[in-house]
Short mmCIF file of C-alpha atoms in Angstrom, two decimals:
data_model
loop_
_atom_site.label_atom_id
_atom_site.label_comp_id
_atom_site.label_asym_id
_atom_site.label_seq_id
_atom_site.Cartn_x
_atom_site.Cartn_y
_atom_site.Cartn_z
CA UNK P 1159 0.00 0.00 0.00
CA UNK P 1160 1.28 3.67 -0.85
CA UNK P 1161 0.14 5.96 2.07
CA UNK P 1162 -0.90 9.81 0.55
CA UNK P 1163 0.32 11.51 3.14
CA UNK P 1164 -1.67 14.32 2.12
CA UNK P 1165 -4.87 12.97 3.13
CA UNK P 1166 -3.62 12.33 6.26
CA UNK P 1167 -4.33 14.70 9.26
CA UNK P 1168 -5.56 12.00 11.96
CA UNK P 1169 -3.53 9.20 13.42
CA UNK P 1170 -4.96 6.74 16.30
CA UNK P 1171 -2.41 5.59 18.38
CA UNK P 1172 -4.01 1.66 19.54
CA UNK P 1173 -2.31 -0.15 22.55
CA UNK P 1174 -2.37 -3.58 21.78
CA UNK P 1175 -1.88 -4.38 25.97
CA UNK P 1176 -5.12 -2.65 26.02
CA UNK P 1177 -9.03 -4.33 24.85
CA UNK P 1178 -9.99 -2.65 21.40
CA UNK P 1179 -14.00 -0.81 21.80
CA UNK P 1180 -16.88 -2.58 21.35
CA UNK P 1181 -17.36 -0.41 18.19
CA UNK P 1182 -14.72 0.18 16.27
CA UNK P 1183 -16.59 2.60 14.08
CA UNK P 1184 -15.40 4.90 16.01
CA UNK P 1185 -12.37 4.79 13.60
CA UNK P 1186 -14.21 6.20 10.84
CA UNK P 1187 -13.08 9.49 10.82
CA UNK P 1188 -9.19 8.95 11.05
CA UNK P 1189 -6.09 8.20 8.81
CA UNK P 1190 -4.27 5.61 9.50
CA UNK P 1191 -4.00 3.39 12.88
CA UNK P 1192 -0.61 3.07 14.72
CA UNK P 1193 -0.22 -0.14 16.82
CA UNK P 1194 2.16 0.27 19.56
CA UNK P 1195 3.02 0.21 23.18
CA UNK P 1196 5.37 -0.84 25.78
CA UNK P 1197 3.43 -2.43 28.76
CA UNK P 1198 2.37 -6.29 28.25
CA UNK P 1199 3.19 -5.90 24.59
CA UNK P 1200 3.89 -9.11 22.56
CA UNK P 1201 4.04 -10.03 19.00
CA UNK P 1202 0.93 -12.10 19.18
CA UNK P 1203 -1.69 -9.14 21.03
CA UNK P 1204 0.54 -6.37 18.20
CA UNK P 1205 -1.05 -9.04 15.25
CA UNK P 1206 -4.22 -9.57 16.72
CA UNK P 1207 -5.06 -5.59 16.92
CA UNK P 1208 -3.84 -4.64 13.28
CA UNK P 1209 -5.82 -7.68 12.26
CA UNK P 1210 -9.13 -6.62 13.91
CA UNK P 1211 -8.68 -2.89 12.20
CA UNK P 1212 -8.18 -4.55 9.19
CA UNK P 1213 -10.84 -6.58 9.33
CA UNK P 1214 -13.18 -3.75 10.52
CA UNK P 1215 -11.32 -1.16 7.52
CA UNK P 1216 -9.38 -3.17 4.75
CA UNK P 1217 -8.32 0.16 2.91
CA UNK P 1218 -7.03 1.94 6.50
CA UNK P 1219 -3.19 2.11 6.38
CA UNK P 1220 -1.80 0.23 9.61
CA UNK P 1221 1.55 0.70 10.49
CA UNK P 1222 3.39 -1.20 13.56
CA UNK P 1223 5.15 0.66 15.87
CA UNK P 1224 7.47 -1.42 17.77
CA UNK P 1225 9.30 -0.76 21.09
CA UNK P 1226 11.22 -3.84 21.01
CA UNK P 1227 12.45 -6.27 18.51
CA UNK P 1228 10.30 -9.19 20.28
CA UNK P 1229 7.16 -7.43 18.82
CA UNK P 1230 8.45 -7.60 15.17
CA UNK P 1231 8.13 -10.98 13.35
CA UNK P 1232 7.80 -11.93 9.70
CA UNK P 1233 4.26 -12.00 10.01
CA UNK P 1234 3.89 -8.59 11.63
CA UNK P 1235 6.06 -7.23 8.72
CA UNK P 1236 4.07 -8.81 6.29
CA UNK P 1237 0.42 -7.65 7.83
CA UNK P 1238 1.35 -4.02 8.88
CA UNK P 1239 1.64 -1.81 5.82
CA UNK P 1240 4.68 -0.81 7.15
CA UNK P 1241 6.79 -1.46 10.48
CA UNK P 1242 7.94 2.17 11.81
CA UNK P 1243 10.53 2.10 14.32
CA UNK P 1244 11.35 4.79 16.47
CA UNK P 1245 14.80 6.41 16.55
CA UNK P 1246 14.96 8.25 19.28
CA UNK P 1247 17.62 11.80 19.19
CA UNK P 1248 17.41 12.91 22.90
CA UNK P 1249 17.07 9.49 24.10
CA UNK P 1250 20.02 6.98 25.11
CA UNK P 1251 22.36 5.05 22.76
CA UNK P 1252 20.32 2.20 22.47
CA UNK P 1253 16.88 4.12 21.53
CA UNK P 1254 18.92 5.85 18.52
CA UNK P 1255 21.33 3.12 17.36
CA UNK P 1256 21.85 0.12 19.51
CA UNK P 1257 18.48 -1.60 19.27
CA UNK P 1258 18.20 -0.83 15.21
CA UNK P 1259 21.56 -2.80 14.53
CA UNK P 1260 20.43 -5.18 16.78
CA UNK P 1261 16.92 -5.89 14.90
CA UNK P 1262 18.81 -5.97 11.26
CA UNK P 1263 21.58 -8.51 12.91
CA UNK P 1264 18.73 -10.47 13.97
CA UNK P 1265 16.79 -10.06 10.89
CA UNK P 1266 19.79 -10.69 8.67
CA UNK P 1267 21.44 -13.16 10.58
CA UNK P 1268 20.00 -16.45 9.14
CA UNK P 1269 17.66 -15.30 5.36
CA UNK P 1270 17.69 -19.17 4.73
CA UNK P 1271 15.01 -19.49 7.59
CA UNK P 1272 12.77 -17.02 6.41
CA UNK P 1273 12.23 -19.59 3.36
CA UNK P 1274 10.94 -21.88 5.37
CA UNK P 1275 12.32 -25.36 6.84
CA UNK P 1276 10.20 -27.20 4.36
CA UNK P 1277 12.67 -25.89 1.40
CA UNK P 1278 15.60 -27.80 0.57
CA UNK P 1279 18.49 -26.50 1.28
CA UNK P 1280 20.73 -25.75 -2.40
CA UNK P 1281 23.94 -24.44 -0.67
CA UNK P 1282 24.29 -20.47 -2.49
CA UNK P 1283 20.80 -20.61 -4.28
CA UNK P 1284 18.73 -20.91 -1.34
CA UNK P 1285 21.09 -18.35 0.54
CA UNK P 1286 20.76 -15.74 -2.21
CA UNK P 1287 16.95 -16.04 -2.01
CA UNK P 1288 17.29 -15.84 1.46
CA UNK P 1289 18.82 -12.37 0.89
CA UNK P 1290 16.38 -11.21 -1.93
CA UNK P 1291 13.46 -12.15 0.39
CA UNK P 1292 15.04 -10.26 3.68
CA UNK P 1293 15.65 -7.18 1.21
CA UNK P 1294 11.59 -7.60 0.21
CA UNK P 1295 11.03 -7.70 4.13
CA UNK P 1296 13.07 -4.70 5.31
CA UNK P 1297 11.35 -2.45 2.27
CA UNK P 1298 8.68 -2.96 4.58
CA UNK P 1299 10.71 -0.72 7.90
CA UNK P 1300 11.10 2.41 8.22
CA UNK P 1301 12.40 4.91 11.03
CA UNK P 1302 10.65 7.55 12.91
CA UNK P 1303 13.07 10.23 14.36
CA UNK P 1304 11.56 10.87 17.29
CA UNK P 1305 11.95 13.79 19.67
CA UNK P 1306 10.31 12.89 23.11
CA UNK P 1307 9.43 16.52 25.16
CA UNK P 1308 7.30 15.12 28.44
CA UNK P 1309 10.60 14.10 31.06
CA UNK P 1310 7.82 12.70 33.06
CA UNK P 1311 6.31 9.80 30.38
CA UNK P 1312 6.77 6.36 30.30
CA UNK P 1313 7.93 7.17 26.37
CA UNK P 1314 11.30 9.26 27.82
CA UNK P 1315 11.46 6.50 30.67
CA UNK P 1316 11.61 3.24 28.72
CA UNK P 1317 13.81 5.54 25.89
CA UNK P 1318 16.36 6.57 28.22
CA UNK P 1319 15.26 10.28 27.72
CA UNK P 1320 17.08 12.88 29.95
CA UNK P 1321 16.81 15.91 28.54
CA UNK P 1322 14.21 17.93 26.50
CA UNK P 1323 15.23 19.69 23.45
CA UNK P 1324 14.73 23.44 22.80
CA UNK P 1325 12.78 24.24 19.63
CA UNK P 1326 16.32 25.60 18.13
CA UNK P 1327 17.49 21.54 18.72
CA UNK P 1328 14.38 20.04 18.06
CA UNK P 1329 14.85 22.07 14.50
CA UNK P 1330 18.33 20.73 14.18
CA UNK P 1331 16.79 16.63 14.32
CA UNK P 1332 14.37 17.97 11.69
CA UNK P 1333 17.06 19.10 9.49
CA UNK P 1334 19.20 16.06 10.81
CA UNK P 1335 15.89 13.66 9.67
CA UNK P 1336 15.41 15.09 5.98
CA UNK P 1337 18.88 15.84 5.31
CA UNK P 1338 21.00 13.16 6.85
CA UNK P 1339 19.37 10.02 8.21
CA UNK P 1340 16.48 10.35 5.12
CA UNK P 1341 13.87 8.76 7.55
CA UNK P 1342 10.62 9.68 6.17
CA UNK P 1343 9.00 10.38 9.58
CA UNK P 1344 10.00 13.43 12.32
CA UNK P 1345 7.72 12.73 15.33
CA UNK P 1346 7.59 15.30 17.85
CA UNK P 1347 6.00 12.75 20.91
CA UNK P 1348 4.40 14.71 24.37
CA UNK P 1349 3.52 11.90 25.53
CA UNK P 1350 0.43 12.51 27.61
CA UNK P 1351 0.60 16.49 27.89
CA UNK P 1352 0.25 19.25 25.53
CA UNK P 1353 3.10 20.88 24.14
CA UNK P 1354 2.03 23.61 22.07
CA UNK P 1355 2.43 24.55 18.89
CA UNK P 1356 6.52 26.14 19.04
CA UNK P 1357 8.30 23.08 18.09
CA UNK P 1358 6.24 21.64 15.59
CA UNK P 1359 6.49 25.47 14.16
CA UNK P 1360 10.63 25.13 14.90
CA UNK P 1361 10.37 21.29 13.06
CA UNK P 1362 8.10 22.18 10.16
CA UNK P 1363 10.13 25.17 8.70
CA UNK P 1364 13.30 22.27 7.10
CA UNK P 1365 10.83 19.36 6.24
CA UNK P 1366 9.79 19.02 2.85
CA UNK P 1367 10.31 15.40 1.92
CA UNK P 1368 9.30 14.15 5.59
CA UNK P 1369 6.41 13.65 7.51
CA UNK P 1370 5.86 15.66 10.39
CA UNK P 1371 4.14 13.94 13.29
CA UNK P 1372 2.70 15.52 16.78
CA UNK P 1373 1.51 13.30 19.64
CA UNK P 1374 0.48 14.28 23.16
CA UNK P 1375 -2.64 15.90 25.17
CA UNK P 1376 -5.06 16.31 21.66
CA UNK P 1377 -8.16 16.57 23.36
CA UNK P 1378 -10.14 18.80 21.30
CA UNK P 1379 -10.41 19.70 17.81
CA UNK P 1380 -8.96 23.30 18.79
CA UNK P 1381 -5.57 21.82 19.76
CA UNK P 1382 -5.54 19.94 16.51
CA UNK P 1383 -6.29 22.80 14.43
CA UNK P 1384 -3.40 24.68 16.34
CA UNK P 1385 -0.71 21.92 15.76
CA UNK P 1386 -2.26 21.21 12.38
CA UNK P 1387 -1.78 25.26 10.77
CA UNK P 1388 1.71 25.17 13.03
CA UNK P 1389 2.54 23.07 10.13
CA UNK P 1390 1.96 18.89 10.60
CA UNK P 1391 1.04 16.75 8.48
CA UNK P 1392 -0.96 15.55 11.28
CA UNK P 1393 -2.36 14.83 14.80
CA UNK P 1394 -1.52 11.37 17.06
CA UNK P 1395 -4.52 10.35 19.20
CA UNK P 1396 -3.71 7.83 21.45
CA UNK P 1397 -5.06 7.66 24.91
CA UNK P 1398 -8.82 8.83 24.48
CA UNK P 1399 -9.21 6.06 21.69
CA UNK P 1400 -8.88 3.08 24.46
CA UNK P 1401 -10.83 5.12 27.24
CA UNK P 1402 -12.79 8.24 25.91
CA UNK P 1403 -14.64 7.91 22.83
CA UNK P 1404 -16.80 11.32 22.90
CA UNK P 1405 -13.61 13.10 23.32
CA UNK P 1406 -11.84 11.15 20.80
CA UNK P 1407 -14.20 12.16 17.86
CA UNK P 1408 -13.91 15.98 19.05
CA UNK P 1409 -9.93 15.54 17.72
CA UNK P 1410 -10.82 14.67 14.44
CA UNK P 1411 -10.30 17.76 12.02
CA UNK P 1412 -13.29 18.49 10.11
CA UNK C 718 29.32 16.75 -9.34
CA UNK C 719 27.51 13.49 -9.63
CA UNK C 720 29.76 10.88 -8.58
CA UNK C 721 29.59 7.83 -10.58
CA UNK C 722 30.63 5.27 -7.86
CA UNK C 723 31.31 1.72 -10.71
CA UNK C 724 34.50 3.89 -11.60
CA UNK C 725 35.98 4.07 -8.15
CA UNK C 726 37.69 1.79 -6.64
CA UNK C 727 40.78 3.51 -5.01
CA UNK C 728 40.30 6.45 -2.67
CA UNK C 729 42.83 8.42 -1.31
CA UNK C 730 42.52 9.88 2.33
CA UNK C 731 44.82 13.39 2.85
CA UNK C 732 45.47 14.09 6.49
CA UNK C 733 45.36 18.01 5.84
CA UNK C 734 47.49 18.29 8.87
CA UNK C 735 50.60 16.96 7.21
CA UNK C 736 52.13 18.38 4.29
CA UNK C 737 50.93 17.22 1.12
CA UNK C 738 53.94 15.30 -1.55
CA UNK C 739 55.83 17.66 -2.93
CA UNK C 740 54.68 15.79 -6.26
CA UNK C 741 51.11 15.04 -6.49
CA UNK C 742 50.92 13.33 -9.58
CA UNK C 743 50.86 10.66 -7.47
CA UNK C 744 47.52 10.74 -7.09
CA UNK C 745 47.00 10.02 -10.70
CA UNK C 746 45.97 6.22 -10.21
CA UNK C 747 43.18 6.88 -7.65
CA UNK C 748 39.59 7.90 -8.06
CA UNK C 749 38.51 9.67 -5.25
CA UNK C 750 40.08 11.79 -2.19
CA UNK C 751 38.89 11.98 1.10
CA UNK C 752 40.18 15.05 2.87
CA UNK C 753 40.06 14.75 6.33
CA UNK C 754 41.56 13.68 10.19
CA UNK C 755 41.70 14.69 13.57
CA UNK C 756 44.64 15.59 15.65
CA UNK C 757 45.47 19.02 14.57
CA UNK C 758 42.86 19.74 11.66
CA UNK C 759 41.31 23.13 11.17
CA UNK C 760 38.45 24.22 9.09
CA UNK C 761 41.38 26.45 7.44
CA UNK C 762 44.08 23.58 6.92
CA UNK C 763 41.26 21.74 5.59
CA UNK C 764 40.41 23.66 2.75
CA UNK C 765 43.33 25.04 1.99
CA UNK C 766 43.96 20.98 1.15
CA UNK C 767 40.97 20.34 -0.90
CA UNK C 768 41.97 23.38 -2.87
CA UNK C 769 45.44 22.18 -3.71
CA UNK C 770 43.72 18.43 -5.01
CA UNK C 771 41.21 20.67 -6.94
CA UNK C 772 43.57 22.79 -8.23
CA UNK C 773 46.12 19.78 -9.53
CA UNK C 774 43.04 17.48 -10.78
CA UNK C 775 39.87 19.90 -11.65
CA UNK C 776 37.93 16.77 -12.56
CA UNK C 777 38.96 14.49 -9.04
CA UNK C 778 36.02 13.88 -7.02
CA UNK C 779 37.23 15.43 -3.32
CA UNK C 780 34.56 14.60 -0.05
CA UNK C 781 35.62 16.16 3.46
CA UNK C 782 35.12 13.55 6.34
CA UNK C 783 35.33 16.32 9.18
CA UNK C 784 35.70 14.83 12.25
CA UNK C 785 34.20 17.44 14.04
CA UNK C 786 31.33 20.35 13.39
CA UNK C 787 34.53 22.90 13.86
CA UNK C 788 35.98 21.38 10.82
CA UNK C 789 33.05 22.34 8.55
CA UNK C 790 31.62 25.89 7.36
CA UNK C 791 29.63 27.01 4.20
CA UNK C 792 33.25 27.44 2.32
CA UNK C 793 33.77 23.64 2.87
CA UNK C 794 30.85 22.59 1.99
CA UNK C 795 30.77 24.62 -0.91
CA UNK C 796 34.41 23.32 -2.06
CA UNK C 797 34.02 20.32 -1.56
CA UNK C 798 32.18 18.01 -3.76
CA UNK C 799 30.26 16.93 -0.27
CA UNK C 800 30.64 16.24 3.31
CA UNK C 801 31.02 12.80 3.90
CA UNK C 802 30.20 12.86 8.14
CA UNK C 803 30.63 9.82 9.97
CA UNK C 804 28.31 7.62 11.63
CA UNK C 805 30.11 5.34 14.04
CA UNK C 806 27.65 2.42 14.87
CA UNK C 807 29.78 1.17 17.27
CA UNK C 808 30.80 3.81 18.89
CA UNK C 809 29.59 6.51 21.82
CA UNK C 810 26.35 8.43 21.37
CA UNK C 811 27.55 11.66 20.60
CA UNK C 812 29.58 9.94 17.35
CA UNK C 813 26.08 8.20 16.11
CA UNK C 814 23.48 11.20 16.79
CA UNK C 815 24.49 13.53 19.17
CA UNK C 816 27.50 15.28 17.24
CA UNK C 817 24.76 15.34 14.10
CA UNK C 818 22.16 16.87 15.72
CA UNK C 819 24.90 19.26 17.09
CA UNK C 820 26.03 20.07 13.13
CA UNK C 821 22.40 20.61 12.24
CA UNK C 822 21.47 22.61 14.63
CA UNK C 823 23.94 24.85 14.41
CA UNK C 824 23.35 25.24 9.90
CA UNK C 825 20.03 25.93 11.16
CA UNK C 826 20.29 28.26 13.67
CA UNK C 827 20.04 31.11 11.82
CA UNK C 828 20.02 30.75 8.19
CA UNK C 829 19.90 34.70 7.86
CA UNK C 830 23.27 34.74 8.27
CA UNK C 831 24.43 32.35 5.52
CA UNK C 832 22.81 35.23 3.37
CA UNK C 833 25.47 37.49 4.36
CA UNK C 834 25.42 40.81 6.50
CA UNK C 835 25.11 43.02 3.81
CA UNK C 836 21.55 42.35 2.55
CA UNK C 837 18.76 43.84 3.78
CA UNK C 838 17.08 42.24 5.83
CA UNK C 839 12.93 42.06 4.98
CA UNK C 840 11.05 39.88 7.72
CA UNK C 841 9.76 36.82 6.41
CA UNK C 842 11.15 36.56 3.10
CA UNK C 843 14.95 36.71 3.95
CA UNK C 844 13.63 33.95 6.52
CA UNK C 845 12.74 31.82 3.67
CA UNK C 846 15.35 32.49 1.33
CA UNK C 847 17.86 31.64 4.30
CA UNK C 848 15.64 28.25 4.86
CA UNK C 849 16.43 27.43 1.21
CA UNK C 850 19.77 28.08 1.10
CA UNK C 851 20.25 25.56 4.00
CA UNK C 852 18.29 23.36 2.29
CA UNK C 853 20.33 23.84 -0.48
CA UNK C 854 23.83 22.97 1.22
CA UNK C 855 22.86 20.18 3.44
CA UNK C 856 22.20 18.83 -0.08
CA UNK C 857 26.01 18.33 -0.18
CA UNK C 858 26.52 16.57 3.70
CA UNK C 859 25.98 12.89 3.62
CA UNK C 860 26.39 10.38 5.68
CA UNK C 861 28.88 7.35 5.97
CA UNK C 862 27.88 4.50 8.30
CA UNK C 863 30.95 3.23 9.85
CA UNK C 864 31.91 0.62 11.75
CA UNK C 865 35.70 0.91 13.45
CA UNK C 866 37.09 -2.63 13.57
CA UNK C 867 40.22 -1.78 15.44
CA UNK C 868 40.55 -1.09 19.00
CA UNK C 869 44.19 0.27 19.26
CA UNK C 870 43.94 3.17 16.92
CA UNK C 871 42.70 6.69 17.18
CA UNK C 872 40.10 6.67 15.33
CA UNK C 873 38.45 3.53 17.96
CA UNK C 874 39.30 6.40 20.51
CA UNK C 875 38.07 9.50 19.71
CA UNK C 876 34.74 8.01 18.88
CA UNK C 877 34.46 6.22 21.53
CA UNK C 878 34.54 2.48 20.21
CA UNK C 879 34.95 -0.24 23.34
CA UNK C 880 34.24 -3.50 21.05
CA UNK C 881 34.38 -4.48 17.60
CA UNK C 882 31.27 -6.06 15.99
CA UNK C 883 31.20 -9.79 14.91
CA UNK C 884 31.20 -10.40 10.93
CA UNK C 885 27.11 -11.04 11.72
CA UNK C 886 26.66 -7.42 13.58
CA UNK C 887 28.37 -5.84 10.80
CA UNK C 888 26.57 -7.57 8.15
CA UNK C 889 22.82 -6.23 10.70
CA UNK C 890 24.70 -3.02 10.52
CA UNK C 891 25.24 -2.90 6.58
CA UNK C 892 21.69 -3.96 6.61
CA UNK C 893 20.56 -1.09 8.86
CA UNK C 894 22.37 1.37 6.42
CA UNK C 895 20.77 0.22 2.99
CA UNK C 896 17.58 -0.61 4.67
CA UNK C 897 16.55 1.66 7.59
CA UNK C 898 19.27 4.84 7.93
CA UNK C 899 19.62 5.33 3.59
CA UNK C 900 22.89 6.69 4.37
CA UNK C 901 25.06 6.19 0.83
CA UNK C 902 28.20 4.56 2.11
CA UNK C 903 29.33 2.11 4.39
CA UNK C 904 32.37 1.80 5.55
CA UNK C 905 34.20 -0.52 7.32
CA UNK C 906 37.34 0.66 9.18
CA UNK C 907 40.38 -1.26 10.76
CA UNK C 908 42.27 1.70 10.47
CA UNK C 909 46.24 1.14 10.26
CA UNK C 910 46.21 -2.79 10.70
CA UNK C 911 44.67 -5.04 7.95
CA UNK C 912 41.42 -6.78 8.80
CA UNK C 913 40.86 -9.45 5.36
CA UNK C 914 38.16 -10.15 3.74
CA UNK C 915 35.80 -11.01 6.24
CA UNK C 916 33.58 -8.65 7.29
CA UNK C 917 33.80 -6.92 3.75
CA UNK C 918 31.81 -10.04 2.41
CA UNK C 919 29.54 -10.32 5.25
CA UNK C 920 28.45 -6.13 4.46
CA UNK C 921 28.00 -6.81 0.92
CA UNK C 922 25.26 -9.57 0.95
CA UNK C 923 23.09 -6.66 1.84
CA UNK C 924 23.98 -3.97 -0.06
CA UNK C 925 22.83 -2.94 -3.40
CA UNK C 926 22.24 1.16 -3.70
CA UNK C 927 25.24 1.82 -0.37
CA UNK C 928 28.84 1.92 -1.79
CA UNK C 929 30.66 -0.19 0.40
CA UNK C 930 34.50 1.47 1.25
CA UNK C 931 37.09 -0.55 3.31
CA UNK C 932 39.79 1.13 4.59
CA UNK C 933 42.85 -0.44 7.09
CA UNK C 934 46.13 -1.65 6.31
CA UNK C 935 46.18 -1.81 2.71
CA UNK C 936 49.60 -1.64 1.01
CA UNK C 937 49.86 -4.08 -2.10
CA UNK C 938 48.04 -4.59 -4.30
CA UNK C 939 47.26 -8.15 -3.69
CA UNK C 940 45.34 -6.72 -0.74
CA UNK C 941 43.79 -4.30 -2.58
CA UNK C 942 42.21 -7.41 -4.86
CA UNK C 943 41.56 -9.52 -2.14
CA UNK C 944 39.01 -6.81 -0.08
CA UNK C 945 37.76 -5.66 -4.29
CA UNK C 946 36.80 -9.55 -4.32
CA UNK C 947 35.37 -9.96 -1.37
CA UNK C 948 32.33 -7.02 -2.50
CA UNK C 949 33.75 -3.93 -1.49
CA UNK C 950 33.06 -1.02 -4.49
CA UNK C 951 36.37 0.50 -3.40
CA UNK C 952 39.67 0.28 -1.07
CA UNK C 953 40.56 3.48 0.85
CA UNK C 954 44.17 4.47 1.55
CA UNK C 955 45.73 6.74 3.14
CA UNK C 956 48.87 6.81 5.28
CA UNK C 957 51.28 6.14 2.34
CA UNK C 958 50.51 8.77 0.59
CA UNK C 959 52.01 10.48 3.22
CA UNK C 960 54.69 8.64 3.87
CA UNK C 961 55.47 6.03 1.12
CA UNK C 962 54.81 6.99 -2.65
CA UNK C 963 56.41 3.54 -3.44
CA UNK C 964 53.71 1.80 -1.41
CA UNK C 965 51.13 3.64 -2.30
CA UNK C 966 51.50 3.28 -6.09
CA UNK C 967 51.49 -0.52 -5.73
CA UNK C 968 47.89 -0.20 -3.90
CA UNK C 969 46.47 1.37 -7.21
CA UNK C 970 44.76 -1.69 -8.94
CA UNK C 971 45.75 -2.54 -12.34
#
């Protein structure tokens, strides 16, 4: 699937730890469904939830959003429209690069597996596949550079997040994202509180190629018209989905 | 320039902190120079070598690999064909992200300034015009995944390399570059001893679009073959040029 970004404003954030609603019509009026958490998390619960919202929407765009390489598989690759990974700036070595080399060592480590036992084994043939089919695969990953902003989140806990960036720095990961690292999504994450508009302002002025993402405290369709003329592409609404569903159609833009 | 990368395969790196050969038709036989190093280097010395290259071979590709953000300005940039700024995957933070984010920020800081002092300055539009000149020269920085395969040398040091990776976290590393970071080199360093073959096969299973450089040790040219054979698009050498014309013409391959 090839996501239009441009007719994407609204992003649900869905726990897969936590139980889906009753009605999932309330899903109608967003974007594109992000499955990801950190708490009781496992491969199995992350493919159960994308499959129920694409049961309920075949044509939504689902991505996976992993926070550990346990939750990716090759099934989760193959039924998520794309996995996005997280690469966090202003979080520890292991949030940026550690855990990324670590999930392509993994991933690369043994292609003949990912044919299959079944297969014969042809000494370079089925190796080469091997590779061909793990290059298929990773089309599927992308990164998210990721600037977490709320000290006090579980987010800039489990990411090893010290330190908040200023909007001048948060600017300079923006530039870092389109220019240098090429990832095609700059997420500016408050986790659970409201930031404001200033950074995604500060973020939006070098990104033309990337996707610029806001998450955190979008409770009304106010704040999302605020962080949506500050300049992203869109809103992520993550919390109100699981527990709030008046307030959750309120965020969606009109 | 546009480099076309299937006709190089020997790259010269000049240490513009040590005189260059009186002669420098020495560098006839290679394809590329690398201008860069740390003890010692200036912004100043720096260009001042990329100059003299330019000046004896017009039509030689020449990248800077600054080793710091002090090491880099507009005039760089703008001399050289493009910044080539390592990535060290396993090194310290600050040599994977933090020293990036650093650079970035600070070209985006104020991009009025890269306009010059003399123009007037008219709100919003010399605000934009700045925005797309930084756009345009962060056109020219790139980056170079690396990974530093020798513990007793200075470049393991300064950025902060404890361990080496296995041939299998190199090979999750090259994967991570072509697949997930997009940077358009990989590079695998033993700097000053000679590491074989290995690891230079084990990074080019996965890479198709990233040139894949090798650099450590390499002073005949039967070395030279053996890393060319093993995948790598080209051998990097650079303390005999220095130090050993002899040497260093005998690493040229045929």
């Amino acid at each position: 699937m090839t996501i239009d970004w441009d007719r994407i404003s609204h992003i649900t954030k869905v726990d897969p730890a936590k139980p889906l609603p009753s009605d999932l019509d309330v899903l109608e009026g967003t974007d594109l469904v992000l499955v990801g958490g950190s708490d009781d998390v496992t491969e199995a619960n992350t493919l159960a939830a994308i499959r129920s919202v694409k049961d309920a929407f075949p044509s939504m765009p689902v991505f996976q959003e992993p926070y550990s390489s346990a939750h990716v598989s090759k099934e989760t690759i193959e039924t998520a429209d794309s996995v996005a990974v997280p690469a966090v700036y202003n979080g520890d070595r292991n949030h940026f690069v550690g855990k990324h080399v670590d999930l392509f060592t993994e991933v690369g480590r043994k292609p003949e597996s990912l044919l299959g036992s079944g297969l014969p084994v042809v000494g370079d043939l089925i190796a080469s596949k091997g590779v061909d089919a793990i290059s298929e695969l990773t089309t599927n990953v992308i990164g998210e550079g990721y600037v977490v902003q709320h000290l006090e989140s579980t987010a800039a806990t489990t990411s090893g997040v010290e330190t908040t960036y200023t909007s001048e720095q948060v600017a300079g990961a923006a530039l870092a994202t389109e220019a240098f690292y090429g990832f095609p999504i700059f997420y500016v994450e408050y986790s659970g509180t409201y930031g404001g508009p200033e950074d995604v302002a500060a973020a939006a002025r070098y990104l033309e190629e990337t996707t610029l993402l806001y998450g955190g405290g979008i409770d009304s369709q106010s704040k999302t018209s605020e962080i949506l003329a500050a300049g992203a592409d869109a809103v992520v609404v993550g919390d109100c989905f699981h527990d709030d569903p008046e307030t959750f159609r309120e965020t969606i833009p009109e």
